Amino acid sequence: MSIELSEQELVRRENLKKAIDAGINPYPAELFEVNCSAKEIHSNYQTDKIGYKNISIAGRLMRQRIMGKASFAELQDSTGKIQLYINRDDLCPGEDKFLYNDFFKKILDIGDIIGVKGYVFTTQVGEISIHVTEIKLLAKTLRNLPMPVEDAEGKVHDAFTDTEQRYRQRYVDLIVNPQVKKAFIQRTQLTNSMRHFLNEKGYLEVETPILQSLYGGAAARPFKTHHNTLDQTLYLRIANELYLKRLIVGGFDGVYEFAKDFRNEGMSRFHNPEFTQMELYVAYKDYNWMMDMVEEMVEKIATDLHDKTEVQVGENLINFERPWKRYTMFEAIQHFTGIDIAALDEAGLREAAKKIGVPVDETMGKAKIIDEIFGEKCEPKLIQPTFITDYPVEMSPLAKKHRTHEGLVERFECICNGKEICNAYSELNDPIDQRKRFEDQLELGKRGDEEAMMLDEDFLRAIEYGMPPTAGLGIGIDRLTMIMTNSNSIQDVLFFPQMRPEKKEKVASNDEYVALGVPEVWIAAVIKSGYKTIELLKAANPNKLHQEIAGFRKKNKIETALPTLDEVKAWMVV
RNA sequence: GAUUCCGUAGCUCAGCUGGUAGAGCAUUUCACUUUUAAUGAAGGGGUCCUGGGUUCAAAUCCCAGCGGGAUCACCA
């Protein structure tokens, strides 16, 4: 391996070697007993000073301020930061000052994981700190962390902000950007809160297949894969709806699943190819009941996370306090555009859409035009959580026909901060109607709609056995988390958002260069000059390479005699 | 997929109408026993994303590619 290391990385490897030479294991196997955390000390020390006379804590060394015979340092554990005070003569009471002068001051680098023992005290400037009596290296770091610094006003300088690097190296992002960590903790609190709410109601958390031979339950293009033993095409699920409904047929009254779903579609700040949805199905309920439940659940989540129902999201203060505004889709359109679409036929709708500047074309049917108008003119204006109910039947092949309105289904979405966060129906349980709706989808598929649903015979067979009237819900966990954590992008609520693979640079190994007769000392020079693979080296201009090696030799003050031009030429002909 | 902006030291960034690179933090050496963006002094560190082109001369201008951001399209 010929990896080029930066000067700073070389320094760290040098320090690693110094530790080993001094008999210090840089990666010890035995556990380091920890008896408190940074957060715990900060919150309890003032009221319980004697409780922190003998503490043991571990974490990452984040800052060193060395001031002669005494030093301050910052230790960061999973709960936060705490200052360390290290006094040479307290750390090394005897004659031997190695631990302070060499180990602490030189061998330790920022980012190293250490364990310390000592007692808590308050410095003259009033900062709660640990007076260190013992210090131990637990893991040596070989790379240097970005070093954001917070000034007296709380302003952060030199923050690690490059989004690409933050997403690719999330571990670094998490170490140096505390607000990032906070958002992810809140994400888990959100799912915990939701899970707790659902369990309290007696619903059963279940798991259903991710690999499916037929994908269904939503309109989306899937990821396709192959099972070797069965020699069969499988799809990563785009939704789990049809499996959960089978369980309702099977006699469960309430089932839910936090499901990773996969959709082979565009990426944006609201879309990642894999994302999480919580789907819930409850028997003997309808969509009106489900609206009440969603309100209650989301209000509870907001208060669990923020101790109040209001959440600041960008410029908007969103209030999840019940009850939420409810509009039928037609009412919403009338409200925001002044047009009563109930009275219009397809031609009239198209005309109306054009008049208010919503682009439509001849291929769009009535439902599609309504959807366009809503998406364009209403959705972005709905900031406070709002239920939109009663959608055109054509766009909802799994929803039950509306009890009173012909051409509509019993469906609602909740729109919040201008985006859909959930989607729910009174589930279609009429097997004859369901078969017909699937067949309509097949027609769409034949006409080239890649997102049309497939006909799932087994699902039809299941509901032919009878599915109780059921209310179903799908709620986007990523989207809800974005709102609850005031995140601007889905990538900020996914630990590892999808990205193009990193370009890996091919570099030939030392052995490969040696095989060509390149002496060990000059390999670095050859690589540094850009001939990172054997192919590149063989194609090189020997005069140029010879010059470059000479330059490298001078710069790095290498004693070894420069290879002759003929020697350099010889490397290329082997 | 389209449009647009961006890519310079480990990190954050400057670098004008072309003249082969700068700052702060980090890092190295030295001083300093209660600091906290510690301080003072002195150093080191660069494939200016990659490849072409124009030019006496390219980080800078042009073209192509790679990677990323934003907006749009797609995602009922």
XYZ file of C-alpha atoms (C1' of nucleotides) in Angstrom:
650
model
C 0.000 0.000 0.000
C 1.407 3.323 -0.976
C -0.901 5.757 0.701
C 0.150 9.325 0.732
C -0.175 10.688 4.212
C -0.418 14.318 5.048
C 2.201 15.809 7.275
C -0.239 15.854 10.152
C -1.115 12.197 9.700
C 2.565 11.346 9.775
C 2.922 13.240 13.042
C 0.133 11.171 14.545
C 1.683 7.913 13.439
C 4.934 9.123 14.952
C 3.117 9.787 18.231
C 1.575 6.328 18.046
C 5.038 4.867 17.733
C 6.289 6.952 20.660
C 3.468 5.550 22.786
C 4.366 1.984 21.851
C 8.052 2.654 22.487
C 7.151 3.949 25.944
C 5.328 0.692 26.684
C 1.850 2.177 26.293
C -0.659 0.020 24.450
C -2.480 2.474 22.189
C -5.454 0.116 21.841
C -5.757 -1.684 25.190
C -8.125 -4.625 25.466
C -9.281 -4.303 29.060
C -12.318 -2.210 29.880
C -12.028 1.176 31.480
C -14.501 1.533 34.321
C -16.639 4.646 33.845
C -18.769 5.917 36.725
C -20.216 9.190 35.463
C -20.823 11.373 32.437
C -20.129 14.972 31.507
C -23.791 15.851 31.580
C -24.298 14.231 34.953
C -21.433 16.219 36.473
C -22.692 19.504 35.067
C -26.195 18.975 36.344
C -25.489 17.422 39.746
C -22.138 18.679 41.016
C -23.422 21.915 42.571
C -25.896 20.074 44.780
C -23.784 16.988 45.495
C -20.143 18.008 45.794
C -19.034 15.030 47.855
C -20.521 12.624 45.319
C -17.863 13.569 42.763
C -14.667 13.134 44.737
C -13.685 9.998 42.963
C -14.809 9.934 39.404
C -13.812 8.012 36.351
C -14.835 9.162 32.911
C -13.930 8.358 29.317
C -14.245 10.198 26.046
C -12.478 12.017 23.296
C -9.823 14.646 23.915
C -11.103 17.696 22.055
C -8.855 20.543 23.110
C -5.620 21.103 24.974
C -4.517 24.395 26.478
C -1.039 23.808 27.787
C 0.314 26.448 30.147
C 3.625 25.262 31.399
C 3.250 23.058 34.438
C -0.549 23.072 34.322
C -2.955 22.469 31.487
C -6.579 22.542 30.636
C -8.178 20.115 28.261
C -11.632 19.309 27.060
C -13.092 15.819 27.176
C -16.145 14.973 25.126
C -18.242 11.936 25.931
C -21.586 10.881 24.527
C -23.398 13.399 26.731
C -21.294 16.505 26.174
C -18.061 18.180 27.147
C -16.274 18.687 30.410
C -13.077 20.536 31.189
C -10.078 18.733 32.606
C -7.447 20.390 34.746
C -4.098 18.675 34.677
C -1.340 19.722 37.000
C 2.098 18.307 36.330
C 2.990 17.619 39.934
C -0.391 16.170 40.813
C -0.359 13.843 37.823
C 3.293 12.902 38.462
C 3.963 13.225 42.195
C 7.434 11.650 41.953
C 10.564 12.625 40.060
C 9.454 11.089 36.803
C 7.431 13.668 34.871
C 6.936 11.481 31.769
C 3.169 11.272 32.078
C 2.801 15.023 31.893
C 5.743 16.236 29.840
C 5.719 13.493 27.246
C 2.526 11.508 27.384
C -0.015 14.264 27.925
C 1.784 17.099 26.152
C 3.284 15.257 23.189
C 1.934 11.776 22.628
C -1.724 12.610 23.054
C -3.392 14.259 20.091
C -6.727 15.935 19.712
C -9.315 13.287 18.984
C -7.628 10.562 21.037
C -9.944 8.533 23.206
C -8.824 8.609 26.819
C -10.007 7.669 30.259
C -9.327 9.866 33.274
C -9.794 9.600 36.999
C -9.883 12.452 39.474
C -12.191 14.741 41.391
C -14.545 17.483 40.342
C -13.929 21.088 41.403
C -14.773 24.584 40.250
C -12.025 26.747 38.751
C -11.409 30.355 39.715
C -13.426 31.450 36.684
C -16.275 29.245 37.816
C -16.086 26.343 35.382
C -16.874 22.906 36.697
C -13.813 20.815 35.887
C -12.130 17.536 36.675
C -8.818 17.666 38.492
C -7.077 14.754 36.848
C -5.046 12.336 38.923
C -4.818 9.492 36.427
C -4.952 9.465 32.654
C -4.991 6.531 30.259
C -4.965 6.218 26.488
C -7.863 4.055 25.287
C -7.582 4.522 21.530
C -5.188 6.550 19.434
C -6.514 8.544 16.515
C -4.565 8.707 13.267
C -6.519 11.460 11.573
C -7.158 14.976 12.647
C -10.621 16.231 13.284
C -11.948 19.523 11.987
C -11.875 21.909 14.892
C -14.863 24.189 15.172
C -14.427 26.745 17.920
C -17.143 28.512 19.801
C -16.402 32.043 20.949
C -17.662 33.945 23.993
C -20.866 34.958 22.203
C -21.607 31.366 21.264
C -20.712 31.942 17.633
C -19.072 28.948 15.983
C -15.986 29.531 13.851
C -14.438 27.157 11.336
C -17.436 24.862 11.597
C -17.313 21.616 9.635
C -19.943 22.534 7.067
C -19.071 20.882 3.765
C -22.247 18.895 3.195
C -20.609 16.261 1.053
C -18.004 15.449 3.647
C -20.545 15.671 6.458
C -22.734 13.029 4.811
C -19.916 10.815 3.609
C -18.144 10.906 6.961
C -21.109 11.187 9.267
C -18.983 9.932 12.158
C -16.927 13.114 11.956
C -20.041 15.234 11.626
C -21.425 13.649 14.782
C -18.228 14.254 16.726
C -17.842 17.932 15.945
C -21.393 19.140 15.314
C -23.494 18.679 18.437
C -26.696 19.942 16.789
C -26.432 17.082 14.268
C -26.319 14.545 17.031
C -29.293 16.203 18.700
C -31.479 15.839 15.590
C -30.761 12.112 15.441
C -31.505 11.648 19.113
C -34.812 13.417 18.554
C -35.552 11.141 15.631
C -35.316 8.147 17.929
C -37.359 9.921 20.601
C -39.995 10.495 17.945
C -40.234 6.843 16.972
C -40.138 5.813 20.631
C -42.972 8.183 21.386
C -45.012 6.883 18.458
C -44.324 3.273 19.329
C -45.305 3.880 22.927
C -48.533 5.582 21.851
C -49.467 2.698 19.559
C -48.562 0.013 22.064
C -50.683 1.746 24.701
C -53.638 1.367 22.360
C -52.905 -2.319 22.126
C -51.721 -2.479 18.537
C -49.209 -5.104 17.562
C -45.887 -4.191 16.007
C -45.123 -6.664 13.220
C -42.590 -7.357 10.497
C -43.480 -8.125 6.906
C -41.339 -8.995 3.861
C -39.018 -6.455 2.345
C -38.219 -8.756 -0.574
C -41.456 -9.170 -2.473
C -42.214 -10.994 -5.681
C -44.924 -8.443 -6.467
C -44.560 -4.888 -5.333
C -47.692 -3.019 -4.370
C -49.403 -0.662 -1.999
C -48.150 2.498 -3.658
C -47.440 3.951 -7.056
C -43.716 3.966 -7.562
C -40.924 2.372 -9.504
C -39.191 -0.381 -7.522
C -35.650 -1.677 -7.085
C -35.313 -5.054 -8.700
C -33.155 -7.908 -7.520
C -32.798 -11.631 -8.044
C -32.893 -14.677 -5.808
C -30.512 -17.337 -7.025
C -31.993 -20.464 -5.460
C -35.513 -19.707 -6.574
C -34.207 -18.173 -9.783
C -36.799 -15.504 -9.321
C -37.074 -11.772 -9.669
C -37.722 -10.026 -6.383
C -38.452 -6.418 -5.629
C -37.582 -4.322 -2.626
C -40.873 -3.208 -1.189
C -42.269 0.194 -2.059
C -44.859 -0.180 0.700
C -46.054 -2.861 3.096
C -49.748 -2.025 2.906
C -50.942 -5.234 1.259
C -49.156 -7.452 3.789
C -50.511 -5.576 6.795
C -54.029 -5.880 5.412
C -53.548 -9.629 5.078
C -52.860 -9.611 8.807
C -56.113 -7.748 9.427
C -57.834 -10.501 7.426
C -56.025 -12.959 9.682
C -57.755 -11.553 12.716
C -55.466 -8.940 14.238
C -57.401 -5.805 15.118
C -54.499 -3.407 15.012
C -51.088 -3.916 13.395
C -48.307 -1.504 12.620
C -44.783 -1.573 11.238
C -41.972 0.905 11.014
C -40.967 0.028 7.495
C -37.970 0.892 5.396
C -39.430 1.296 1.909
C -37.470 1.622 -1.313
C -38.411 3.665 -4.348
C -36.300 3.864 -7.449
C -36.945 7.486 -8.192
C -35.472 10.938 -8.084
C -33.624 12.251 -5.090
C -34.163 15.639 -3.549
C -34.160 17.267 -0.183
C -37.492 15.515 0.434
C -36.662 12.172 -1.183
C -34.147 9.452 -0.466
C -34.297 6.098 -2.293
C -34.800 4.316 0.999
C -36.980 5.953 3.583
C -39.064 5.053 6.582
C -42.778 4.885 6.811
C -44.937 3.839 9.710
C -48.030 2.067 8.482
C -50.913 1.295 10.793
C -54.138 -0.649 10.152
C -56.991 -0.773 12.640
C -60.076 -2.916 12.137
C -63.625 -1.640 12.590
C -62.571 1.989 12.163
C -62.887 4.540 9.368
C -60.895 7.504 8.145
C -62.692 9.963 10.438
C -61.567 7.958 13.415
C -58.062 7.824 11.964
C -57.911 11.620 11.657
C -58.635 11.969 15.348
C -55.983 9.408 16.123
C -53.321 11.096 13.996
C -54.026 14.438 15.670
C -53.723 12.918 19.083
C -50.566 10.995 18.252
C -48.693 13.816 16.567
C -49.669 16.309 19.259
C -48.289 13.863 21.796
C -45.045 13.486 19.842
C -44.602 17.261 19.686
C -45.056 17.617 23.430
C -42.806 14.633 24.149
C -40.032 16.240 22.100
C -40.508 19.899 22.889
C -42.656 20.035 26.030
C -45.167 22.078 24.063
C -47.267 21.750 20.930
C -45.457 24.498 19.036
C -42.424 23.789 16.880
C -40.326 26.370 15.093
C -39.614 25.185 11.534
C -37.579 27.647 9.520
C -39.582 30.847 9.556
C -42.814 29.136 10.526
C -44.092 28.444 13.987
C -46.143 25.294 13.633
C -48.678 24.402 16.260
C -49.789 20.781 16.537
C -52.439 21.471 19.145
C -55.743 19.728 18.414
C -58.044 20.124 16.592
C -56.443 20.678 13.205
C -58.091 22.404 10.288
C -59.968 20.043 7.964
C -60.826 20.733 4.354
C -62.190 18.486 1.696
C -59.972 18.688 -1.349
C -62.696 20.621 -3.200
C -63.063 23.054 -0.302
C -59.331 23.611 -0.184
C -59.245 24.405 -3.888
C -62.197 26.754 -3.554
C -60.554 28.418 -0.579
C -57.232 29.054 -2.287
C -58.344 29.649 -5.871
C -61.969 30.717 -5.573
C -62.977 28.036 -8.058
C -65.775 25.582 -7.297
C -64.542 22.535 -9.167
C -67.441 20.341 -8.073
C -69.550 21.949 -10.759
C -66.999 21.495 -13.556
C -66.532 18.737 -16.117
C -63.133 17.750 -17.500
C -63.070 20.478 -20.150
C -64.175 23.070 -17.647
C -61.483 21.968 -15.229
C -58.794 22.195 -17.868
C -59.977 25.679 -18.717
C -59.984 26.726 -15.055
C -56.504 25.311 -14.486
C -55.107 27.247 -17.417
C -56.741 30.432 -16.182
C -54.985 30.257 -12.821
C -51.666 29.333 -14.371
C -51.528 25.622 -13.599
C -49.912 23.782 -16.521
C -52.082 20.957 -17.858
C -51.993 18.898 -21.025
C -54.424 16.792 -23.022
C -53.302 13.469 -21.548
C -54.418 14.461 -18.061
C -57.711 13.135 -16.834
C -60.039 14.881 -14.430
C -58.407 13.488 -11.316
C -54.924 14.379 -12.475
C -55.948 17.971 -13.184
C -57.502 18.317 -9.742
C -54.347 16.928 -8.241
C -52.211 19.392 -10.200
C -54.307 22.346 -9.064
C -54.124 21.204 -5.480
C -50.385 20.560 -5.601
C -49.702 23.881 -7.241
C -52.111 26.231 -5.505
C -52.970 24.727 -2.138
C -50.329 22.414 -0.754
C -47.493 24.974 -0.450
C -49.791 27.336 1.457
C -50.743 24.815 4.097
C -48.261 25.481 6.862
C -50.201 24.559 9.979
C -51.154 20.867 10.093
C -54.239 20.451 7.949
C -56.253 17.435 6.888
C -57.306 17.298 3.269
C -60.049 14.758 2.698
C -61.998 13.049 -0.084
C -59.809 12.461 -3.119
C -60.837 11.446 -6.647
C -61.213 7.681 -6.946
C -58.875 7.330 -9.944
C -55.807 8.155 -7.859
C -56.548 5.864 -4.941
C -56.971 2.234 -6.029
C -56.841 0.899 -2.470
C -59.264 3.304 -0.812
C -62.945 2.727 -0.160
C -65.529 4.611 -2.173
C -66.914 7.612 -0.376
C -70.064 6.890 1.605
C -71.950 9.825 0.058
C -69.977 11.394 -2.811
C -69.836 9.607 -6.138
C -66.382 9.611 -7.739
C -64.497 10.219 -4.471
C -62.842 7.971 -1.942
C -62.564 8.151 1.814
C -59.005 9.290 1.982
C -57.114 12.009 3.790
C -53.648 13.409 3.822
C -52.161 15.624 6.421
C -50.239 18.549 4.974
C -47.834 20.392 7.202
C -45.225 22.999 6.341
C -46.332 22.702 2.713
C -45.640 18.954 2.470
C -47.571 15.742 2.838
C -46.695 13.944 6.050
C -49.285 11.213 6.066
C -51.823 9.456 3.900
C -54.762 7.383 5.103
C -57.948 5.690 3.919
C -60.971 3.844 4.922
C -59.503 0.727 3.339
C -61.228 -0.830 0.373
C -62.486 -4.243 1.533
C -64.884 -5.038 -1.303
C -62.997 -7.749 -3.226
C -64.978 -7.262 -6.417
C -64.381 -3.538 -6.465
C -60.738 -4.112 -5.563
C -60.255 -6.478 -8.484
C -61.766 -3.937 -10.818
C -59.503 -1.180 -9.518
C -56.440 -3.382 -10.032
C -57.593 -4.105 -13.556
C -57.884 -0.366 -14.202
C -54.309 -0.044 -12.970
C -53.211 -2.778 -15.356
C -54.729 -0.755 -18.175
C -52.658 2.248 -17.102
C -49.609 0.029 -16.989
C -50.204 -1.168 -20.531
C -50.420 2.452 -21.611
C -46.922 2.970 -20.251
C -47.510 4.238 -16.716
C -44.478 2.764 -14.998
C -45.975 3.404 -11.609
C -49.249 1.620 -12.115
C -49.925 -1.093 -9.575
C -49.589 -4.794 -10.260
C -52.428 -7.199 -9.693
C -51.797 -9.174 -6.551
C -53.929 -12.346 -6.779
C -53.036 -13.528 -3.325
C -54.034 -10.214 -1.793
C -57.377 -10.433 -3.608
C -57.831 -13.971 -2.358
C -57.194 -12.731 1.173
C -59.843 -10.053 1.072
C -62.236 -12.466 -0.619
C -62.158 -14.307 2.713
C -63.411 -11.047 4.174
C -61.555 -8.100 5.637
C -63.341 -6.119 8.319
C -63.880 -2.449 7.635
C -60.469 -1.008 8.405
C -58.776 2.351 8.672
C -55.203 2.505 7.389
C -52.464 5.072 7.771
C -49.018 5.673 6.348
C -46.949 8.343 8.001
C -43.590 9.503 6.678
C -41.162 9.248 9.549
C -38.384 11.116 7.767
C -40.665 13.998 6.823
C -42.195 14.192 10.270
C -38.715 14.148 11.776
C -37.643 16.975 9.480
C -40.454 19.093 10.845
C -39.950 18.110 14.466
C -36.197 18.800 14.296
C -36.355 21.887 12.086
C -34.248 20.197 9.416
C -34.176 21.565 5.930
C -33.222 18.360 4.143
C -34.027 14.675 4.468
C -30.277 14.101 4.457
C -30.127 15.800 7.827
C -32.389 13.197 9.424
C -30.796 10.130 7.804
C -27.472 9.032 9.247
C -26.214 7.815 5.905
C -28.141 9.414 3.041
C -27.715 7.883 -0.400
C -24.844 9.402 -2.373
C -22.817 8.546 -5.416
C -19.942 6.287 -4.470
C -16.723 8.022 -3.626
C -14.188 7.953 -6.390
C -11.464 5.613 -5.282
C -8.085 6.461 -6.621
C -6.070 3.520 -7.759
C -2.542 3.519 -6.499
C -0.126 0.700 -7.258
C 1.515 -1.121 -4.362
C 5.139 -0.724 -3.322
C 5.828 -4.277 -4.454
C 4.639 -3.476 -7.944
C 7.083 -0.577 -8.189
C 9.902 -2.641 -6.723
C 9.201 -5.328 -9.315
C 9.973 -2.765 -11.995
C 13.254 -1.947 -10.316
C 12.221 1.290 -8.712
C 14.265 1.636 -5.521
C 12.189 1.924 -2.350
C 13.349 5.501 -1.631
C 12.009 6.823 -4.926
C 8.576 5.229 -4.864
C 7.103 8.181 -3.002
C 8.626 10.508 -5.596
C 7.128 8.526 -8.464
C 3.697 8.555 -6.864
C 3.953 12.198 -5.942
C 4.753 12.964 -9.585
C 1.433 11.465 -10.551
C 2.448 8.008 -11.809
C 0.121 6.223 -9.444
C -0.303 3.080 -11.480
C 2.138 0.916 -13.366
C 0.380 1.782 -16.622
C 0.901 5.484 -16.017
C 4.548 4.935 -15.146
C 5.220 2.926 -18.271
C 3.658 5.631 -20.392
C 5.687 8.353 -18.702
C 8.246 10.604 -20.324
C 11.504 9.464 -18.660
C 13.118 12.896 -18.887
C 10.224 14.496 -17.136
C 10.086 11.834 -14.431
C 13.841 12.112 -13.905
C 13.482 15.856 -13.395
C 10.631 15.368 -11.000
C 12.577 12.882 -8.930
C 15.446 15.340 -8.765
C 13.083 18.011 -7.515
C 11.630 15.644 -4.940
C 15.114 14.695 -3.767
C 16.086 18.309 -3.273
C 12.878 19.246 -1.547
C 12.971 16.333 0.864
C 16.732 16.568 1.359
C 17.253 12.902 0.465
C 20.860 11.758 0.740
C 20.613 8.838 -1.664
C 22.173 9.557 -5.042
C 19.787 10.467 -7.820
C 19.101 7.564 -10.192
C 20.548 8.110 -13.640
C 18.313 8.811 -16.580
C 19.111 5.352 -17.969
C 18.049 3.762 -14.699
C 14.782 5.656 -14.863
C 14.273 4.543 -18.453
C 14.897 0.961 -17.386
C 11.903 1.056 -15.018
C 9.638 1.593 -17.969
C 10.801 -1.203 -20.235
C 10.502 -4.134 -17.825
C -33.127 14.448 -16.476
C -32.892 20.330 -17.053
C -31.023 24.987 -15.269
C -27.614 27.301 -12.123
C -23.715 27.938 -8.540
C -19.480 25.750 -6.306
C -14.604 22.619 -5.932
C -7.692 26.500 -3.379
C -3.593 23.675 3.199
C -6.487 18.750 7.923
C -11.028 22.552 8.682
C -13.279 27.540 7.414
C -12.188 30.782 3.630
C -9.518 35.095 0.672
C -6.950 35.407 -3.940
C -9.349 41.948 -8.712
C -9.190 43.094 -15.533
C -4.147 36.129 -16.469
C 2.239 37.019 -13.967
C 3.177 29.216 -10.815
C -0.477 30.960 -3.837
C -2.452 33.778 1.330
C -5.170 34.306 6.388
C -7.411 32.177 10.913
C -7.864 27.610 13.400
C -5.297 22.837 13.458
C -0.095 20.969 13.294
C 5.624 21.409 14.778
C 9.418 23.857 18.206
C 10.087 27.147 22.514
C 8.113 30.002 26.885
C 4.198 30.007 30.570
C 0.868 26.597 37.548
C -6.614 28.354 37.179
C -7.127 28.992 31.270
C -11.431 28.843 28.191
C -11.819 31.314 20.552
C -5.679 30.934 26.466
C -1.340 33.991 25.283
C 3.662 35.330 23.135
C 7.634 33.930 19.598
C 9.442 31.043 15.482
C 8.626 27.183 11.685
C 6.398 23.340 8.368
C 2.370 22.163 5.294
C -0.560 22.965 -1.614
C -1.719 17.775 -7.990
C -5.348 25.404 -6.649
C -11.028 18.566 -8.443
C -9.304 15.899 -13.248
C -8.097 16.161 -18.518
C -7.645 19.087 -22.796
C -7.317 24.096 -25.157
C -5.980 29.542 -25.666
C -1.435 32.250 -24.106
C 5.339 34.061 -23.595
C 2.510 32.964 -18.981
C -3.646 29.797 -16.247
C -5.976 28.860 -9.445
C -7.802 32.836 -12.729
C -10.141 32.605 -19.573
C -12.532 28.478 -22.890
C -14.189 23.172 -23.583
C -15.107 18.308 -21.583
C -15.419 15.139 -17.413
C -15.913 13.963 -12.020
C -18.049 15.338 -7.285
C -21.365 18.434 -4.473
C -25.259 22.299 -3.339
C -29.746 24.927 -4.877
C -34.122 25.302 -8.002
C -37.255 22.718 -11.377
C -39.085 18.017 -13.439
C -40.268 13.009 -11.585
C -41.988 10.982 -6.858
C -50.868 10.357 -6.968
